[in-house]
Amino acid sequence: MIMFKSIANLVLALAGLAAPGLSQELPNSPGAIATPSLGEFRPPPPLALEIQSATSDRNATLLVIENHDLPLVSGRMIFEAGTLREPKDKPGLGELYAEALREGGCADFTGSELNTWLDAQAAQLSISMTEDHLRIEYSCLAEDLEATLERIGSLLREPSFAEQAVEVARMQTLTAISRANDDSAELAQMAMDRLLLGASSRFGQVATPSSIESIRAEDLRAFHGTNIGIDRLLMGITGDVKAEVAGRLSTAAVAELPVVGLASPTDTPSFWVPDNTTIYVVDRPGVPQTELLFGGPGLAITDKDHPALTLWTYVVGAGGMSNRMAQRVRTELGLAYGVGCGFGSGIVRPGQFYAYCGTRNDAVAEAISEMIDVITAPNFDLVPKPELEAARSRLLGSHVFRYDSATEQLDRAMTLRLYGMASDFWETNVARMGKVTPEEVSLAAAKMISPARFLCVAVGPADEIVPKLATVANVVLLDQVRQAADTPDDANALVESIFENLGGRKIWSDLDSFYLKHLVTAMGPLGPYGLPSEEWTTFAPLQFRSDQRASNGLVTKTAIQAYKGWSTSTFGLTELSANAINVRKSQLRRSLYQCLHRLAIRDTGLVATVDKAGELVLSENGNVLCSLAMDENGTPVAMTLHNGDAQETIKLLEWNRLGAYPFVALTEDSAAAQVRIVKFIANPELPEGHFHLAK
Amino acid sequence: MLPISSVTLALALSYTAAAPSGLPIQEPVGQGEAAPLTGVAKLQASVTEHTLDNGWTFLIVPREGAPVASFHTYIDVGGVFEDDGATGMAHMFEHMAFKGSARLGSLDWEEEELALDKLEKAYLRLRRMRKTGREGAIAKAKQTFLVAQKKAASLVDAEAFSKILEEAGGSSSLNASTSAEETRYVVSLPSNQIELWCWMERERFHEPVLREFYKERDAVMEERRMRVESSPFGKLIEELLAKAFTTHPYRRPVIGYEADLNNFSRTDAQAFYAKHYGVRRFTTAIVGDVDPITLVPLLERYFSDLAAGPEPTEVDVTEPKQDAERRVDVTFPAMPIVMAAWHVPSRSHPDSVALNLGLSILGQASASRLETSLVRGSGQAADAGADGGLPGDRYPNLAFVYGIPTEDTPIEELEAGIYQVMDTFTREGPTPAELAGAKNRARASLLRGLQDNEALAADLCEWQSKSGDWRNLFGQPSALAEVTANDIQRVFARYFTQQARTVATLVPAKPE
């Protein structure tokens, strides 16, 4: 330690500086301060070691960054085994599995003995689940690394999933489900996932008390056996350990793990947005503040528009206090403490658009209006260049902090490995952000945001906030966040009669995609004409393609995949707007086969009721999608599509059957145009890229 | 999935800043023998201390690695220094310290200064009218106030202060926090922005302009609604403190009571600044890619002329001894929680070391007594834990336990279960393995805190301010090493008595 006080004057004299105080003028503004060049900082990449399996030729990889400053080591083991790979009928299994693995012990020690040992050695161990991965993180004194890895290895090789540990984990999960109702932000996010991503989709479904109760220890063992193998493992270690030692100890810990094979591909989310801006209210009585949350489709980090959207995020709603939304809603209006918006970054799948704010109950309408105004402004006006440059500085100026510790460097390198990204991805991405223009920012945001179709959740006392929110947009009160209301008996009876007449529930439950070939006949100016057309649709994710042949032989193709859409014409390939994509998706969700499938799988997001006319009415998130009229045998004979106040009825004139599946062979709409379906294939095999049109 | 965990609790307390566990973590491992902490001695030797003539102390730690530096200014001003009727002022001032100065944040200072004076007069008149209860006069005064507020707002270059630091690289780290005892201002920047930080920090504390005061006060009220009035733990802790302390200012919420927030003025905030923000109460740690040889002259140049300020006054209030159990039921629309708290001495008291070690064994370890008995054992709790330093530890404070019952467990049953665990622990004392583990965890905790620039800067400031010497962060292991199982039994028996206990229970509101 230097006692600087005593030598300060000497140093000052040596440095040739004036005595301290005001005798030397200070710069009169920050701009007058000379900023030396920072120089390039590029930490060396981690060392990659192959960890040999003891039983096969499959290996795991270990990344090591040595750092001998302090006698500590921290590490990660990441398996390709996330919640997206849990059985679809057991939501919550992944998190229960992680907790039971951590607490359940193994053949060598009980969970209690492990905790006692960790306490004694001051070591830390956490096991958690993300959508894609099981993530084990540990930290220990360097001298305890071998013993720590030994114990983690034992847990992974022979986990007990002891009954008591499973029950404790189950009890904690059930309590957490109940407690979620005490947290406005958590309720809002849960409701948003359900609405935006679909209550029955992998991304929107949430654990319920009954789903947690149904999970048994053997389910956890099965999940472990299917997913935890050396061939699904990436490890990382940083700290006071030599790389070769880290490699040897890691090999000893995991070499005996089995080989389980490649992970199955996971879904891509399909986003739903309402036809008109709609606010879904979750009632939380007795609190003085309402939590507002907007949601919408976003982009993956690898998308070409992602850098522009990131800049938009920094202009409008993130990166400190000097963004538009914080300035307007918090600083100028005092409506919120925390407020912001932007586009989250997904890596292998699209992220989400979000905007959030907590405001007093009597100010909800003003806050929502102001937020929408701020969000939509850049869609119409170019971001002024100085403002964009300021946002770019906020974004890129802090980039160095993404590499300011060995742990950060390790995590970034592991992400590249996990997702098979180029080793220079982060640098390339920064370079792309450095070049984004104001035009690109505005265009990218306009493509993603439909100004009249915002999806918003409000969590607060319904009796206070609903009247105020109704002055701003459509308002729908959500009965329950986790589960839809029970289907009434009369609706259940109708649903059962439909399946009885259409080949049974099972075949519709198994239907996840279909192909149609049809001929539209209508009266044109020169008399009747027919247009042949082919269509492909998948339900989860919701994808669509049609190839329509014109009389001159040209084929017009339209396709939608996730949040993207394309159309070909004589002018070439054009990208569909977000609005056009959402309109088409909205139509697809009303389609007969999609509705039959959702009824068959008892999709909790689809609510069935019976109206006065005896028709089966299907609703989602409080909006009527369609209604079905049945003949006396229970066979659907007409379908009325609802779109807000607009309705259109389609007569289902003939049913036919090819193979196991009955299908509608002839329809007629209200304009008397008929469609003859000549071919229907259930669950067709589709080539890769079928829903992606490219030049 | 851990359902509630202490994270929720920490969030509920977070506007009171990150309170340390209070463990003097410089102590050794094992059976009283001090093991050398590799790397720690080197780090300690690299600390440069420099105190300006006005009393502002700087601690500088050069570290190899990325070209970044973390700046942490710690000021011995917190909620305990507020006057009755002006609770929340320390925290409010923290918000105002981002509003700039005459030359930073104004579109036209001469005009804005006049507008701010006019606005303040309008507010003070409105405040007077509110006290009269004359509705017509209130409405008129409010209209005048709103017009003046709009005029003043039109002259503001909004967020100019934050903008500069954010654009210099501080967008993800620029922040501040206020607790019962201190206020902290933090930012991390690329290391070529050190002089900019000096310029900005001087501007912030030299002659701050408290512009946009009343709009920011609205934002603070939203913060209160979020952290206290809509939060089960926030509400419970506020009521617990108000019940446990009858005299000491620890009884008041750092964020302030709603009535006070609605009442205090910009003039009050300026008076608070003049009284408490003398730089003799400042400690700043700068950790990262810095060189003391060039940095110290810069600090002298920018900060040496700032006023030392009045001699700080300590809180001279002694909480009367509690001689009977106190209880408070907090009705709130949420599921039940129980917290029990006991009066314990300040961190400088010799008993605090044994107390904190005992609390670590009782309610912080992976295999803590509470977790083992009530969560994994009887299944009565979804989560249970213990800690000290509520709401601070400079003065005699509270140690507490909390329990979150599982679905079918009555809250009274869980409370009784907690006391049973504590009684057993007090009667039997910790096992040798538990005691050694607690000491080992304290050592590892020190090491983990040293890894990160921001955490190290925060720890150095805190130890400098609260113990008078930053070296105590690294200090010698004598006190902790000497703690025995008997010491823990003794302090638990002494402090955790029924008559010194205050219990707060969150009772779910019944649907109307």
PDB file of N, CA, C and O in Angstrom, chain B residues 80 88 92 103 106 108 120 186 210 234 255 257 264 313 320 325 358 407 434 467 484 502 506:
ATOM      1  N   VAL B  80     -31.377   7.814   8.237  1.00  0.00           N
ATOM      2  CA  VAL B  80     -31.369   8.137   9.670  1.00  0.00           C
ATOM      3  C   VAL B  80     -31.112   9.618   9.938  1.00  0.00           C
ATOM      4  O   VAL B  80     -31.348  10.096  11.043  1.00  0.00           O
ATOM      5  N   GLY B  88     -37.613  10.136   3.553  1.00  0.00           N
ATOM      6  CA  GLY B  88     -37.424   9.939   2.115  1.00  0.00           C
ATOM      7  C   GLY B  88     -36.556  10.998   1.470  1.00  0.00           C
ATOM      8  O   GLY B  88     -36.267  10.921   0.278  1.00  0.00           O
ATOM      9  N   MET B  92     -34.606  10.962  -2.011  1.00  0.00           N
ATOM     10  CA  MET B  92     -35.051  11.942  -3.007  1.00  0.00           C
ATOM     11  C   MET B  92     -33.850  12.716  -3.538  1.00  0.00           C
ATOM     12  O   MET B  92     -33.737  12.957  -4.750  1.00  0.00           O
ATOM     13  N   ARG B 103     -24.817  24.723 -15.788  1.00  0.00           N
ATOM     14  CA  ARG B 103     -24.334  24.646 -17.174  1.00  0.00           C
ATOM     15  C   ARG B 103     -24.566  23.273 -17.801  1.00  0.00           C
ATOM     16  O   ARG B 103     -24.156  23.028 -18.930  1.00  0.00           O
ATOM     17  N   SER B 106     -29.505  22.674 -18.794  1.00  0.00           N
ATOM     18  CA  SER B 106     -30.380  23.824 -19.018  1.00  0.00           C
ATOM     19  C   SER B 106     -30.281  24.308 -20.467  1.00  0.00           C
ATOM     20  O   SER B 106     -29.201  24.308 -21.055  1.00  0.00           O
ATOM     21  N   ASP B 108     -31.422  27.418 -21.102  1.00  0.00           N
ATOM     22  CA  ASP B 108     -31.150  28.838 -20.890  1.00  0.00           C
ATOM     23  C   ASP B 108     -31.159  29.060 -19.374  1.00  0.00           C
ATOM     24  O   ASP B 108     -32.223  29.225 -18.764  1.00  0.00           O
ATOM     25  N   GLU B 120     -41.034  27.328  -7.366  1.00  0.00           N
ATOM     26  CA  GLU B 120     -40.936  26.981  -5.953  1.00  0.00           C
ATOM     27  C   GLU B 120     -41.914  27.832  -5.122  1.00  0.00           C
ATOM     28  O   GLU B 120     -42.568  27.315  -4.207  1.00  0.00           O
ATOM     29  N   VAL B 186     -22.721   5.146  -8.404  1.00  0.00           N
ATOM     30  CA  VAL B 186     -21.792   4.225  -9.063  1.00  0.00           C
ATOM     31  C   VAL B 186     -21.867   4.365 -10.586  1.00  0.00           C
ATOM     32  O   VAL B 186     -22.912   4.670 -11.154  1.00  0.00           O
ATOM     33  N   LEU B 210     -31.521  21.451  -8.606  1.00  0.00           N
ATOM     34  CA  LEU B 210     -32.576  20.471  -8.347  1.00  0.00           C
ATOM     35  C   LEU B 210     -33.774  20.756  -9.246  1.00  0.00           C
ATOM     36  O   LEU B 210     -34.865  21.054  -8.783  1.00  0.00           O
ATOM     37  N   GLY B 234     -42.066  -5.876   1.019  1.00  0.00           N
ATOM     38  CA  GLY B 234     -41.849  -4.452   1.247  1.00  0.00           C
ATOM     39  C   GLY B 234     -42.785  -3.911   2.315  1.00  0.00           C
ATOM     40  O   GLY B 234     -42.374  -3.187   3.229  1.00  0.00           O
ATOM     41  N   ILE B 255     -37.451   4.991   1.923  1.00  0.00           N
ATOM     42  CA  ILE B 255     -38.102   5.608   0.752  1.00  0.00           C
ATOM     43  C   ILE B 255     -39.078   6.697   1.170  1.00  0.00           C
ATOM     44  O   ILE B 255     -39.489   7.521   0.359  1.00  0.00           O
ATOM     45  N   TYR B 257     -42.447   8.060   3.907  1.00  0.00           N
ATOM     46  CA  TYR B 257     -43.897   7.874   3.971  1.00  0.00           C
ATOM     47  C   TYR B 257     -44.545   8.683   2.855  1.00  0.00           C
ATOM     48  O   TYR B 257     -44.055   9.761   2.482  1.00  0.00           O
ATOM     49  N   PHE B 264     -42.870  17.399   1.052  1.00  0.00           N
ATOM     50  CA  PHE B 264     -41.621  18.173   1.081  1.00  0.00           C
ATOM     51  C   PHE B 264     -41.348  18.877  -0.243  1.00  0.00           C
ATOM     52  O   PHE B 264     -41.915  18.549  -1.278  1.00  0.00           O
ATOM     53  N   THR B 313     -22.873  15.058  12.258  1.00  0.00           N
ATOM     54  CA  THR B 313     -23.409  14.702  13.574  1.00  0.00           C
ATOM     55  C   THR B 313     -23.875  13.259  13.533  1.00  0.00           C
ATOM     56  O   THR B 313     -24.464  12.818  12.549  1.00  0.00           O
ATOM     57  N   PRO B 320     -34.924   2.515  23.430  1.00  0.00           N
ATOM     58  CA  PRO B 320     -35.146   1.926  24.761  1.00  0.00           C
ATOM     59  C   PRO B 320     -35.213   0.409  24.683  1.00  0.00           C
ATOM     60  O   PRO B 320     -35.615  -0.152  23.655  1.00  0.00           O
ATOM     61  N   GLU B 325     -42.821  -8.772  24.120  1.00  0.00           N
ATOM     62  CA  GLU B 325     -42.977  -9.098  22.704  1.00  0.00           C
ATOM     63  C   GLU B 325     -43.955  -8.119  22.040  1.00  0.00           C
ATOM     64  O   GLU B 325     -44.968  -7.746  22.644  1.00  0.00           O
ATOM     65  N   GLY B 358     -23.529 -17.204  13.761  1.00  0.00           N
ATOM     66  CA  GLY B 358     -24.685 -18.016  14.159  1.00  0.00           C
ATOM     67  C   GLY B 358     -25.823 -17.891  13.170  1.00  0.00           C
ATOM     68  O   GLY B 358     -26.460 -18.888  12.805  1.00  0.00           O
ATOM     69  N   GLU B 407     -48.441 -24.576   1.273  1.00  0.00           N
ATOM     70  CA  GLU B 407     -49.877 -24.372   1.073  1.00  0.00           C
ATOM     71  C   GLU B 407     -50.738 -24.689   2.297  1.00  0.00           C
ATOM     72  O   GLU B 407     -51.593 -23.915   2.673  1.00  0.00           O
ATOM     73  N   GLU B 434     -20.247 -27.323  11.523  1.00  0.00           N
ATOM     74  CA  GLU B 434     -21.032 -26.128  11.154  1.00  0.00           C
ATOM     75  C   GLU B 434     -20.211 -24.864  11.381  1.00  0.00           C
ATOM     76  O   GLU B 434     -20.229 -23.942  10.551  1.00  0.00           O
ATOM     77  N   SER B 467     -15.932   1.282   9.394  1.00  0.00           N
ATOM     78  CA  SER B 467     -14.970   0.860  10.421  1.00  0.00           C
ATOM     79  C   SER B 467     -13.831   1.856  10.558  1.00  0.00           C
ATOM     80  O   SER B 467     -12.970   1.694  11.412  1.00  0.00           O
ATOM     81  N   THR B 484     -16.168 -19.281  19.335  1.00  0.00           N
ATOM     82  CA  THR B 484     -16.401 -20.680  19.666  1.00  0.00           C
ATOM     83  C   THR B 484     -17.904 -20.972  19.621  1.00  0.00           C
ATOM     84  O   THR B 484     -18.732 -20.058  19.575  1.00  0.00           O
ATOM     85  N   THR B 502     -39.970  -8.913  18.002  1.00  0.00           N
ATOM     86  CA  THR B 502     -41.083  -8.273  17.307  1.00  0.00           C
ATOM     87  C   THR B 502     -41.472  -9.180  16.142  1.00  0.00           C
ATOM     88  O   THR B 502     -40.599  -9.602  15.374  1.00  0.00           O
ATOM     89  N   LEU B 506     -47.832 -11.370   7.715  1.00  0.00           N
ATOM     90  CA  LEU B 506     -48.648 -10.919   6.608  1.00  0.00           C
ATOM     91  C   LEU B 506     -49.913 -11.771   6.547  1.00  0.00           C
ATOM     92  O   LEU B 506     -49.852 -12.980   6.408  1.00  0.00           O
TER      93      LEU B 506
END
